[in-house]
Coordinates of C-alpha atoms in Angstrom, one line a residue:
Chain A
M19 CA -0.3 -0.5 0.2
K20 CA 2.3 2.0 1.4
L21 CA 5.0 1.4 -2.4
I22 CA 1.9 2.2 -4.2
L23 CA 1.5 5.6 -2.6
S24 CA 4.4 6.5 -2.3
T25 CA 4.9 5.4 -6.7
R26 CA 1.7 8.1 -7.2
V27 CA 2.9 11.0 -5.3
V28 CA 6.7 10.8 -7.4
L29 CA 5.0 10.1 -10.2
L30 CA 2.7 13.0 -8.6
A31 CA 5.8 15.0 -8.0
A32 CA 7.2 14.0 -11.8
I33 CA 4.3 15.6 -13.1
L34 CA 4.0 18.8 -10.8
G35 CA 7.8 18.8 -11.7
G36 CA 6.9 18.9 -15.4
L37 CA 4.0 21.4 -15.2
V38 CA 6.4 24.1 -12.9
A39 CA 9.1 23.8 -15.7
T40 CA 7.2 25.5 -18.3
A41 CA 6.4 28.0 -15.5
E42 CA 8.5 30.9 -15.8
A43 CA 9.8 30.6 -11.9
R44 CA 10.2 27.0 -10.3
I45 CA 10.1 27.2 -7.2
M46 CA 10.5 23.6 -5.5
I47 CA 8.8 23.2 -1.0
Q48 CA 10.8 19.5 -0.4
N49 CA 7.8 18.1 2.0
K50 CA 8.2 14.8 4.1
G51 CA 7.3 12.5 6.5
S52 CA 5.0 10.8 8.7
D53 CA 2.1 8.1 7.0
T54 CA -0.4 9.3 8.8
L55 CA -0.7 13.1 7.0
V56 CA 0.8 12.3 3.5
N57 CA -2.8 11.8 2.2
V58 CA -3.3 15.5 3.4
A59 CA -0.5 16.4 2.9
Q60 CA -0.3 15.8 -0.9
A61 CA -4.5 17.5 -0.8
W62 CA -2.3 20.7 0.8
A63 CA 0.1 20.4 -2.1
E64 CA -2.4 19.6 -4.9
A65 CA -5.1 22.9 -3.9
Y66 CA -2.0 25.0 -3.2
Q67 CA -0.6 24.5 -7.3
K68 CA -3.7 26.3 -8.2
I69 CA -3.5 29.7 -5.8
R70 CA 0.3 29.5 -6.1
P71 CA 1.6 27.1 -10.0
D72 CA 4.9 29.1 -9.5
V73 CA 5.5 27.2 -6.5
A74 CA 5.5 23.2 -5.5
V75 CA 5.4 21.6 -3.3
A76 CA 6.7 17.9 -3.4
V77 CA 4.8 15.4 -1.1
T78 CA 6.5 11.7 0.2
G79 CA 5.5 9.4 2.9
G80 CA 8.2 7.2 4.5
G81 CA 7.1 8.0 8.6
S82 CA 7.4 10.5 11.7
G83 CA 10.5 9.4 11.6
T84 CA 12.2 9.1 9.0
G85 CA 10.9 13.5 7.9
I86 CA 12.7 14.0 10.7
A87 CA 15.7 12.7 10.4
A88 CA 15.3 14.1 6.3
M89 CA 14.6 17.8 7.9
I90 CA 17.7 17.7 10.0
N91 CA 20.1 16.7 6.7
G92 CA 18.2 19.3 4.7
T93 CA 17.2 18.0 2.6
V94 CA 13.5 18.9 2.7
D95 CA 12.3 21.9 4.0
L96 CA 9.6 20.3 5.5
A97 CA 9.2 17.7 8.2
N98 CA 5.2 16.2 8.5
S99 CA 5.0 14.6 12.0
S100 CA 2.8 13.2 13.6
R101 CA 4.2 12.9 17.0
S102 CA 6.3 16.1 18.7
M103 CA 10.2 15.7 18.3
K104 CA 12.3 13.0 20.2
D105 CA 15.4 14.3 22.6
K106 CA 17.2 11.9 20.4
E107 CA 16.5 13.7 17.5
L108 CA 16.7 17.3 18.5
H109 CA 19.7 16.6 20.0
E110 CA 20.8 15.3 16.3
A111 CA 19.9 18.7 15.0
R112 CA 21.3 20.5 17.5
K113 CA 24.3 18.6 17.0
N114 CA 23.8 19.4 12.8
G115 CA 23.4 23.1 13.7
I116 CA 19.7 23.5 13.2
S117 CA 17.1 24.0 15.6
P118 CA 13.6 23.0 14.6
I119 CA 11.0 24.9 14.7
E120 CA 7.3 22.9 15.7
H121 CA 4.1 24.2 14.1
L122 CA 0.2 22.4 14.9
V123 CA -1.3 21.8 11.8
G124 CA -4.1 19.9 13.2
Y125 CA -5.3 16.8 15.0
D126 CA -6.1 13.1 14.5
A127 CA -8.2 11.5 16.8
L128 CA -8.1 7.6 17.2
A129 CA -11.0 5.9 17.6
I130 CA -11.9 2.7 18.8
F131 CA -13.5 0.5 17.1
V132 CA -15.2 -2.7 17.5
H133 CA -18.2 -5.4 15.4
K134 CA -21.2 -3.5 15.1
D135 CA -23.5 -6.4 16.8
N136 CA -20.9 -5.5 19.8
P137 CA -23.4 -4.3 22.3
M138 CA -20.8 -2.5 24.1
Q139 CA -21.3 1.3 25.0
S140 CA -18.2 3.0 25.9
I141 CA -15.1 2.1 27.4
T142 CA -12.4 3.3 29.3
M143 CA -8.7 4.0 29.2
Q144 CA -8.0 1.6 31.7
Q145 CA -9.9 -1.4 30.2
L146 CA -8.1 -1.0 26.9
A147 CA -5.3 -0.9 28.8
E148 CA -5.6 -4.3 30.0
I149 CA -7.0 -5.3 27.1
Y150 CA -4.2 -4.1 24.8
G151 CA -0.6 -4.0 27.7
D152 CA 1.6 -6.7 28.4
E153 CA -0.6 -8.8 31.0
G154 CA -3.1 -7.2 30.7
K155 CA -6.5 -8.8 33.0
L156 CA -8.8 -8.1 30.3
T157 CA -8.9 -11.6 27.5
K158 CA -12.6 -12.0 27.3
W159 CA -15.3 -10.0 26.6
S160 CA -17.7 -11.4 29.4
Q161 CA -15.1 -9.4 31.6
L162 CA -16.3 -6.8 30.9
G163 CA -19.6 -7.5 31.6
L164 CA -20.8 -8.1 27.2
T165 CA -21.7 -11.0 25.6
V166 CA -20.9 -10.7 21.7
P167 CA -23.2 -12.1 19.1
G168 CA -21.9 -14.5 16.8
C169 CA -18.2 -14.4 19.2
K170 CA -18.7 -17.6 20.6
W171 CA -15.2 -18.4 21.6
D172 CA -15.5 -14.9 23.9
Q173 CA -12.2 -14.6 23.0
I174 CA -11.2 -10.8 22.8
I175 CA -9.6 -10.6 19.5
V176 CA -6.9 -7.6 20.1
V177 CA -5.4 -5.6 16.7
S178 CA -2.6 -3.3 16.4
R179 CA -0.8 -1.8 13.9
Q180 CA 3.0 -2.8 13.4
N181 CA 5.5 -1.9 15.7
N182 CA 6.5 0.8 13.5
S183 CA 4.1 3.1 12.4
G184 CA 3.1 6.4 14.0
T185 CA -0.3 5.1 14.8
Y186 CA 1.3 2.5 17.0
L187 CA 3.3 4.5 19.0
Y188 CA 1.0 7.5 19.9
F189 CA -1.3 4.2 20.8
Q190 CA 1.0 2.9 23.3
E191 CA 1.8 6.4 24.2
A192 CA -1.3 7.6 25.4
I193 CA -3.2 4.4 26.7
L194 CA -0.1 2.0 28.2
G195 CA 2.9 4.5 29.2
E196 CA 6.5 4.3 28.8
R197 CA 7.0 1.5 30.8
R198 CA 4.3 -0.9 29.3
D199 CA 4.6 -3.2 25.7
F200 CA 1.7 -4.5 24.0
R201 CA 0.3 -7.4 24.6
L202 CA 2.5 -10.0 22.0
G203 CA -0.3 -11.7 20.6
T204 CA -2.2 -9.0 18.8
K205 CA -2.9 -8.6 15.1
D206 CA -0.3 -6.6 13.5
M207 CA -3.0 -5.0 10.0
H208 CA -0.1 -3.0 8.3
G209 CA -2.6 -0.7 7.5
S210 CA -4.7 2.0 9.2
K211 CA -8.1 1.1 7.3
D212 CA -6.2 -3.0 7.4
V213 CA -8.0 -2.5 11.2
V214 CA -11.1 -1.3 10.1
D215 CA -11.5 -3.7 7.4
L216 CA -10.5 -6.7 10.2
V217 CA -12.8 -5.7 12.5
E218 CA -15.9 -5.2 10.4
K219 CA -15.5 -9.6 9.8
T220 CA -14.7 -10.5 13.4
P221 CA -17.4 -9.9 15.5
C222 CA -14.6 -11.0 18.7
A223 CA -12.1 -7.8 17.7
I224 CA -11.6 -4.7 18.9
G225 CA -8.8 -2.3 17.4
Y226 CA -8.0 1.2 17.6
S227 CA -7.5 3.3 14.0
G228 CA -7.9 7.4 12.5
L229 CA -11.3 8.6 13.0
A230 CA -10.7 9.2 9.4
Y231 CA -10.8 5.6 8.4
D232 CA -14.3 5.3 10.1
S233 CA -17.0 3.3 7.9
P234 CA -20.7 2.9 8.9
H235 CA -20.0 -1.0 8.6
V236 CA -17.8 -0.6 12.3
K237 CA -19.4 0.6 15.5
R238 CA -17.5 3.3 17.9
P239 CA -17.7 3.1 21.2
P240 CA -17.0 6.3 23.0
V241 CA -14.3 6.6 25.1
A242 CA -13.6 7.6 29.3
R243 CA -10.2 9.2 30.2
N244 CA -11.8 6.8 33.4
D245 CA -14.4 5.6 35.9
Q246 CA -16.0 8.8 36.9
T247 CA -15.7 11.4 34.0
A248 CA -18.4 10.6 30.9
P249 CA -17.7 8.7 27.4
V250 CA -16.5 10.8 24.9
E251 CA -17.7 10.6 21.4
A252 CA -14.8 10.7 19.0
N253 CA -16.0 12.9 16.6
M254 CA -14.2 16.0 14.9
E255 CA -15.7 18.5 17.8
N256 CA -14.8 16.6 20.3
A257 CA -11.0 16.1 18.7
V258 CA -10.7 20.5 17.9
S259 CA -11.5 21.0 21.6
R260 CA -9.2 17.9 23.3
L261 CA -11.9 16.5 25.1
Y262 CA -11.9 12.9 23.2
P263 CA -8.6 10.9 26.0
I264 CA -7.3 9.5 22.1
A265 CA -6.0 12.3 20.2
R266 CA -2.7 13.9 19.0
P267 CA -1.9 16.7 17.3
L268 CA 0.8 16.9 13.1
F269 CA 3.4 18.5 13.8
M270 CA 5.0 19.8 10.1
Y271 CA 9.2 20.9 11.3
T272 CA 10.8 23.7 9.7
K273 CA 15.2 23.5 10.2
G274 CA 14.7 27.9 12.2
E275 CA 12.4 30.1 11.1
P276 CA 10.8 29.5 8.5
V277 CA 11.0 32.5 5.3
G278 CA 10.4 32.9 1.8
E279 CA 8.0 30.5 0.0
V280 CA 7.8 28.0 2.8
K281 CA 6.9 30.6 5.5
A282 CA 3.8 31.3 2.3
Y283 CA 2.3 27.8 2.6
L284 CA 2.3 27.3 6.0
E285 CA 0.5 30.3 6.9
W286 CA -2.2 29.3 4.1
I287 CA -2.1 25.5 5.5
K288 CA -3.1 27.5 9.0
S289 CA -5.9 29.6 7.3
D290 CA -9.2 28.4 6.6
A291 CA -8.5 27.6 3.4
G292 CA -5.5 25.4 4.3
Q293 CA -7.5 24.3 7.9
C294 CA -10.7 22.7 5.5
I295 CA -8.8 20.8 3.5
I296 CA -7.7 18.5 7.2
H297 CA -11.3 19.2 7.7
D298 CA -12.1 17.3 4.5
K299 CA -9.9 14.6 5.2
G300 CA -11.2 13.3 8.4
Y301 CA -8.6 14.8 10.5
A302 CA -9.6 17.4 13.3
P303 CA -7.9 20.6 12.6
M304 CA -6.0 23.1 14.8
R305 CA -8.9 25.4 16.0
P306 CA -12.9 25.2 15.0
V307 CA -13.0 26.7 11.7
K308 CA -16.3 26.4 9.2
C309 CA -16.0 24.2 6.5
V310 CA -19.0 24.8 3.1
K311 CA -19.6 21.0 2.8
R312 CA -19.1 19.4 -0.1
Chain B
M23 CA 54.5 -22.5 -44.0
E24 CA 55.2 -19.6 -44.7
P25 CA 56.5 -17.1 -41.2
G26 CA 55.1 -14.1 -42.3
D27 CA 51.1 -17.2 -42.4
A28 CA 51.7 -16.9 -38.3
T29 CA 51.9 -13.7 -37.7
R30 CA 48.7 -13.1 -39.6
L31 CA 46.9 -15.4 -37.9
D32 CA 48.5 -13.8 -34.7
A33 CA 47.5 -10.4 -36.0
R34 CA 45.2 -8.5 -33.7
D35 CA 43.3 -6.6 -36.1
S36 CA 39.2 -6.0 -35.7
R37 CA 37.6 -9.4 -35.8
W38 CA 40.4 -10.7 -33.1
Y39 CA 39.3 -7.7 -30.9
I40 CA 35.3 -8.4 -31.7
D41 CA 36.2 -12.3 -30.6
K42 CA 38.0 -11.3 -27.2
G43 CA 35.3 -8.6 -26.5
F44 CA 32.9 -11.3 -26.6
E45 CA 34.4 -13.9 -24.6
I46 CA 34.6 -11.3 -22.0
V47 CA 31.2 -10.2 -21.7
M48 CA 30.3 -14.2 -22.3
F49 CA 32.7 -14.6 -19.0
L50 CA 30.8 -12.0 -17.0
C51 CA 27.4 -13.3 -17.7
G52 CA 29.5 -16.5 -16.0
I53 CA 30.3 -15.0 -12.8
S54 CA 27.2 -12.7 -12.7
A55 CA 25.2 -15.1 -10.7
I56 CA 28.1 -15.6 -8.4
V57 CA 28.8 -12.0 -7.6
F58 CA 25.6 -11.0 -6.7
V59 CA 25.0 -13.6 -4.6
V60 CA 27.7 -13.2 -3.1
G61 CA 27.4 -9.1 -3.2
I62 CA 23.7 -9.6 -2.2
F63 CA 25.2 -11.2 0.8
L64 CA 28.1 -9.5 1.9
F65 CA 25.5 -6.6 1.9
V66 CA 23.1 -8.5 4.2
F67 CA 26.0 -9.4 6.5
R68 CA 27.3 -6.4 6.6
E69 CA 23.8 -4.6 7.3
G70 CA 22.8 -7.1 10.8
L71 CA 26.9 -7.7 11.6
G72 CA 26.9 -4.6 13.7
F73 CA 23.6 -6.7 16.0
I74 CA 25.4 -9.7 16.3
L75 CA 27.9 -8.4 17.8
H76 CA 27.0 -5.5 19.6
D77 CA 22.7 -5.8 21.2
M78 CA 22.4 -10.3 19.7
D79 CA 22.2 -12.5 23.0
V80 CA 22.1 -15.2 21.1
G81 CA 19.4 -17.6 23.7
E82 CA 17.3 -14.6 23.8
F83 CA 17.4 -14.4 19.5
F84 CA 16.4 -18.2 19.4
F85 CA 14.9 -19.7 22.4
S86 CA 12.6 -16.2 23.7
P87 CA 8.9 -15.7 21.6
K88 CA 9.3 -11.8 22.4
W89 CA 9.9 -9.6 19.6
R90 CA 9.3 -6.4 21.5
P91 CA 12.5 -4.4 19.0
T92 CA 10.3 -0.9 19.6
S93 CA 9.6 -0.9 22.6
L94 CA 10.6 2.1 24.9
H95 CA 11.7 0.4 28.4
H96 CA 13.4 -2.9 27.6
P97 CA 13.1 -3.9 23.4
T98 CA 14.0 -7.8 23.0
Y99 CA 14.7 -9.4 19.8
G100 CA 13.1 -13.4 20.4
I101 CA 12.6 -14.8 17.7
L102 CA 11.5 -18.3 18.3
A103 CA 7.3 -17.3 17.7
M104 CA 8.4 -16.6 14.4
V105 CA 10.6 -19.5 13.8
A106 CA 8.4 -22.4 15.4
G107 CA 5.1 -19.9 13.0
T108 CA 6.7 -20.7 10.2
A109 CA 8.1 -24.3 11.2
A110 CA 4.6 -25.3 11.3
V111 CA 2.8 -23.6 8.4
T112 CA 5.9 -25.0 6.2
V113 CA 5.9 -28.3 7.6
L114 CA 1.9 -28.2 7.8
A115 CA 2.3 -27.4 3.7
M116 CA 4.1 -30.4 2.6
A117 CA 1.8 -32.7 4.5
I118 CA -0.7 -30.9 1.9
C119 CA 0.9 -29.9 -1.0
L120 CA 3.6 -33.8 -1.1
P121 CA 1.1 -35.9 -1.6
F122 CA -1.3 -33.9 -4.6
S123 CA 1.9 -33.2 -6.2
I124 CA 3.2 -37.0 -6.2
G125 CA 0.0 -37.6 -7.1
A126 CA 0.2 -35.4 -10.3
A127 CA 3.4 -36.4 -11.0
I128 CA 2.6 -39.7 -10.7
Y129 CA -0.3 -39.4 -13.4
I130 CA 1.0 -37.6 -15.9
A131 CA 4.3 -38.8 -15.4
E132 CA 2.6 -43.2 -16.5
F133 CA -0.5 -42.8 -17.4
A134 CA -1.8 -39.9 -19.2
T135 CA -0.4 -39.4 -22.8
G136 CA -0.4 -36.8 -25.7
R137 CA -2.8 -34.0 -25.5
T138 CA -4.3 -34.5 -21.8
R139 CA -0.6 -35.0 -21.2
E140 CA 0.5 -31.7 -22.6
T141 CA -2.6 -29.5 -21.0
L142 CA -2.1 -30.7 -17.5
K143 CA 2.0 -30.0 -17.3
I144 CA 0.8 -26.2 -18.7
L145 CA -2.4 -25.3 -16.6
I146 CA 0.6 -27.2 -13.5
E147 CA 2.9 -24.4 -14.5
F148 CA -0.2 -22.2 -15.3
L149 CA -0.6 -22.0 -11.8
A150 CA 3.1 -20.7 -10.4
A151 CA 2.8 -18.1 -12.6
I152 CA -0.3 -16.0 -9.8
P153 CA 1.6 -13.3 -7.9
S154 CA 1.9 -14.2 -4.4
V155 CA -0.5 -11.3 -3.7
V156 CA -2.6 -12.6 -5.1
W157 CA -2.7 -16.2 -3.0
G158 CA -3.1 -14.0 -0.3
F159 CA -6.1 -12.2 -1.6
I160 CA -7.5 -15.3 -1.8
A161 CA -6.4 -15.7 1.6
L162 CA -7.7 -12.9 2.9
S163 CA -11.3 -12.2 0.9
I164 CA -11.8 -16.1 -0.1
M165 CA -10.1 -19.0 2.4
N166 CA -10.6 -16.6 5.4
P167 CA -14.6 -17.0 6.5
L168 CA -14.1 -20.4 4.8
I169 CA -12.3 -21.3 7.5
I170 CA -15.1 -19.1 9.2
T171 CA -17.6 -21.1 8.2
L172 CA -16.6 -24.5 8.3
F173 CA -14.2 -25.2 11.7
D174 CA -16.9 -22.4 13.3
V175 CA -13.8 -20.2 14.7
P176 CA -13.6 -17.0 15.3
M177 CA -10.2 -16.1 13.0
G178 CA -9.8 -18.1 9.9
L179 CA -6.3 -16.2 9.2
G180 CA -4.0 -18.6 10.7
V181 CA -1.5 -21.9 10.5
L182 CA -4.5 -23.7 8.2
N183 CA -5.0 -20.7 6.0
S184 CA -1.4 -20.1 5.5
A185 CA -0.6 -23.9 4.7
L186 CA -3.4 -23.9 2.1
I187 CA -1.8 -21.2 0.5
L188 CA 1.4 -22.4 0.5
A189 CA 0.3 -25.9 -0.4
L190 CA -1.0 -24.9 -3.5
M191 CA 1.7 -22.4 -4.1
A192 CA 4.5 -24.8 -3.8
A193 CA 1.9 -27.7 -5.6
P194 CA 3.3 -26.4 -9.3
I195 CA 7.5 -27.3 -8.3
V196 CA 7.1 -29.7 -6.7
T197 CA 4.8 -31.6 -8.9
S198 CA 7.2 -30.4 -11.9
I199 CA 10.7 -31.8 -10.0
A200 CA 9.3 -34.7 -9.1
E201 CA 7.5 -35.6 -12.8
D202 CA 11.1 -34.9 -13.8
A203 CA 12.1 -37.2 -11.3
F204 CA 9.9 -40.6 -12.7
K205 CA 11.1 -39.3 -15.9
A206 CA 14.9 -40.0 -14.8
V207 CA 13.9 -43.9 -14.1
P208 CA 15.2 -45.9 -17.1
D209 CA 12.1 -47.5 -18.8
S210 CA 14.4 -50.8 -18.7
Y211 CA 12.7 -50.6 -15.2
R212 CA 9.7 -50.7 -16.3
E213 CA 10.3 -53.3 -19.2
A214 CA 12.2 -55.5 -16.5
A215 CA 9.0 -55.3 -14.2
E216 CA 6.4 -55.6 -16.8
A217 CA 8.2 -59.0 -18.0
L218 CA 8.4 -60.4 -14.7
G219 CA 4.6 -60.0 -14.5
A220 CA 4.2 -57.5 -12.3
T221 CA 0.9 -54.7 -13.0
R222 CA 1.1 -51.7 -13.8
W223 CA 0.6 -50.3 -10.0
Q224 CA 2.8 -52.7 -8.2
T225 CA 5.3 -51.1 -11.2
I226 CA 4.6 -48.1 -9.6
Y227 CA 5.2 -49.0 -6.2
K228 CA 7.4 -51.4 -6.7
V229 CA 10.1 -50.2 -8.9
V230 CA 9.5 -46.4 -9.7
L231 CA 8.9 -44.8 -7.0
P232 CA 11.3 -46.6 -5.0
A233 CA 14.7 -45.0 -8.2
A234 CA 12.8 -41.6 -8.5
R235 CA 13.4 -41.5 -4.5
N236 CA 16.2 -38.9 -4.2
G237 CA 14.1 -36.7 -6.6
L238 CA 11.2 -36.9 -4.8
L239 CA 13.1 -35.6 -1.5
S240 CA 14.6 -32.9 -3.3
A241 CA 11.3 -31.4 -4.6
G242 CA 10.1 -32.1 -1.0
L243 CA 12.8 -29.8 0.2
L244 CA 12.6 -26.9 -2.6
G245 CA 8.7 -26.7 -1.3
V246 CA 10.3 -27.0 1.6
G247 CA 12.3 -23.6 1.0
R248 CA 9.4 -22.2 -0.6
G249 CA 7.1 -22.1 2.4
F250 CA 10.6 -20.3 4.6
G251 CA 11.3 -18.3 1.4
E252 CA 7.7 -17.1 1.3
T253 CA 6.7 -13.3 2.2
M254 CA 3.8 -11.6 0.6
A255 CA 1.2 -14.2 0.7
V256 CA 2.1 -15.4 4.2
L257 CA 2.5 -12.0 5.9
M258 CA -1.5 -11.4 4.4
A259 CA -2.8 -15.3 5.4
S260 CA -0.6 -15.3 8.9
G261 CA -3.2 -13.4 11.2
H262 CA 0.6 -11.6 11.3
S263 CA 0.3 -11.8 15.3
I264 CA 3.8 -12.7 17.5
N265 CA 2.4 -16.4 19.2
L266 CA 3.4 -19.8 19.6
P267 CA 0.6 -22.2 17.7
T268 CA -1.2 -25.0 19.3
S269 CA -3.6 -25.0 16.8
V270 CA -3.4 -25.4 13.5
F271 CA -6.6 -22.4 13.9
D272 CA -3.5 -20.2 15.4
S273 CA -1.9 -17.3 13.9
F274 CA 1.7 -17.0 13.7
R275 CA 3.8 -14.5 12.3
A276 CA 6.3 -15.8 9.6
L277 CA 9.9 -14.7 9.6
T278 CA 9.7 -13.2 6.3
A279 CA 7.0 -11.3 7.1
T280 CA 8.7 -9.6 10.3
I281 CA 10.9 -8.1 7.5
A282 CA 8.6 -6.8 5.1
A283 CA 6.6 -5.2 7.6
E284 CA 8.6 -3.2 9.7
L285 CA 11.5 -2.3 7.4
G286 CA 10.1 -0.1 5.6
E287 CA 10.4 2.8 8.8
T288 CA 13.2 1.5 11.0
P289 CA 15.1 3.8 11.1
V290 CA 18.4 2.7 9.0
G291 CA 21.0 1.9 11.4
S292 CA 19.4 1.0 14.1
S293 CA 19.0 -1.7 16.5
H294 CA 16.0 -2.9 15.3
Y295 CA 16.7 -2.4 11.1
Q296 CA 20.2 -4.4 12.2
S297 CA 18.4 -7.4 14.2
L298 CA 15.3 -7.6 10.8
F299 CA 18.9 -7.8 9.2
A300 CA 20.3 -11.0 11.3
I301 CA 16.6 -12.0 10.9
G302 CA 17.6 -11.9 7.1
I303 CA 20.9 -13.9 7.8
F304 CA 18.9 -16.5 9.0
L305 CA 16.5 -17.1 7.2
F306 CA 19.8 -17.2 4.3
F307 CA 21.4 -19.7 5.8
I308 CA 18.3 -22.0 6.0
T309 CA 17.3 -21.7 2.8
F310 CA 21.0 -22.3 1.8
I311 CA 21.4 -25.5 3.5
I312 CA 17.8 -26.4 2.3
N313 CA 18.9 -25.6 -1.5
M314 CA 22.2 -27.5 -0.9
T315 CA 20.9 -30.8 0.3
A316 CA 18.4 -31.0 -2.7
D317 CA 20.8 -30.1 -4.9
F318 CA 23.0 -32.9 -3.2
V319 CA 20.1 -35.1 -3.6
V320 CA 20.1 -34.8 -7.5
R321 CA 23.0 -34.9 -8.0
G322 CA 23.5 -38.2 -6.0
V323 CA 19.8 -39.4 -8.9
R324 CA 21.9 -38.5 -11.6
K325 CA 25.0 -40.8 -11.2
G326 CA 22.7 -43.6 -9.3

């Protein structure tokens, strides 16, 4: 999937490059990083092309770490990241004489998905930790007081992501914390959509994925921070207001204060026009914006 | 002969250079396979060496099922669960594949004639032309629901599903090598058996099968190599879950699939990256041993 995507991105970059080559001036902005952000980044680049035909934004995925590393090495102007830079990365950047600047561009909410026949009303973060965590106590649906139709064996099938995806790392950070690992034996899917697809077909399953990957064929129970607080529906408004507990900020990084065309591009991304694009792609904008429904 | 003739023959004219040039090109083609194999081996070894020398705990690597290379507080690199899963699925796949493939090979080599034979051979080779990702789709969208309904299990992705897919994928190669093995048995053996009054079945069972034994063994070993090395289809059919499988319906994770799934987003040069190459080296050795054994066995049958 990623391969196909990046091929498409490269092709697109080539086509855009060809278009721009015919224009008089040709300004290239290199943009690389998080796979979570790659679809949005591409949509931004395409829309920006219409406003500023003399500027071409080349978008590639590869993961937050890859993008940040490329920014540190000076090969890209903008790094997309679904997490803050790690201390190690900041240290490396300073060693190269770069002081990266973080720009918030929106939020990604991780929704919990169960089969549509699952009677679950809500789930707490502690329960999620016991389902997903190493030596966690919850392995059967009956322990949550649920009888899931179609799940005769009562066993919770835990669906997760491959261990270096940004979504996996964020879920670990938000639910399990740094000191706890995932349990062994989770089904590690290779894409955000694969998680939802598997949960849709498997009555016993529970999974997590970006809100953007929501589908009418699965159920999305509200999540509570703990037993005392009320469960919060996973949706755009609650992600923007930070009420929903499993939402993460999405960043773009520049090496130092942005200048010139990069600065103009970032300002456009943060404007209503740019924020409506991220909203259209299923993520939460950085602030509430009014967008025309398309 | 005049002394001048010899000089003329030795003259380094354009033909001589063309001839020499082609000689060098052919030589390069001849050794390229070796160069590539050595090159690949050196590359994989160099990338994995750092892990093997510094971070690898041999006991943990081979005997712990805990594969947690990205753990924040205590990364562990145990491949036992993946080795067990890969081995289990390969054994089951061969148990399914060998009887069918050898049966098919017996029919093609000993019974079928004319057009039936040719059609069957083409069809079996066609099976080998199906890309592995298509097999993966078959596993996900056809086998998975089928296994769920037939056996009433919560999930159809696991050892059985992968073994069935691998058996189908290995079948063409096993069948054609087994067929070659039967063809290699001299007709004089069959004639002698028939002269002694043996029926067709007795000839095959008592004479042809034992004579083709080595070839069949190597066919099986190549099938095993296919099972160990297959990636894409197994990645899609296995459920991709670190688990010591205890039943044929359990999910597991293959060694190859782990490399495929994790290498893309792993920072180059990190312990995780190097540990994936260490798995690559381990796989390289296993397939190397399997192929070498198969090769020696085939040589045995040629001499015998």
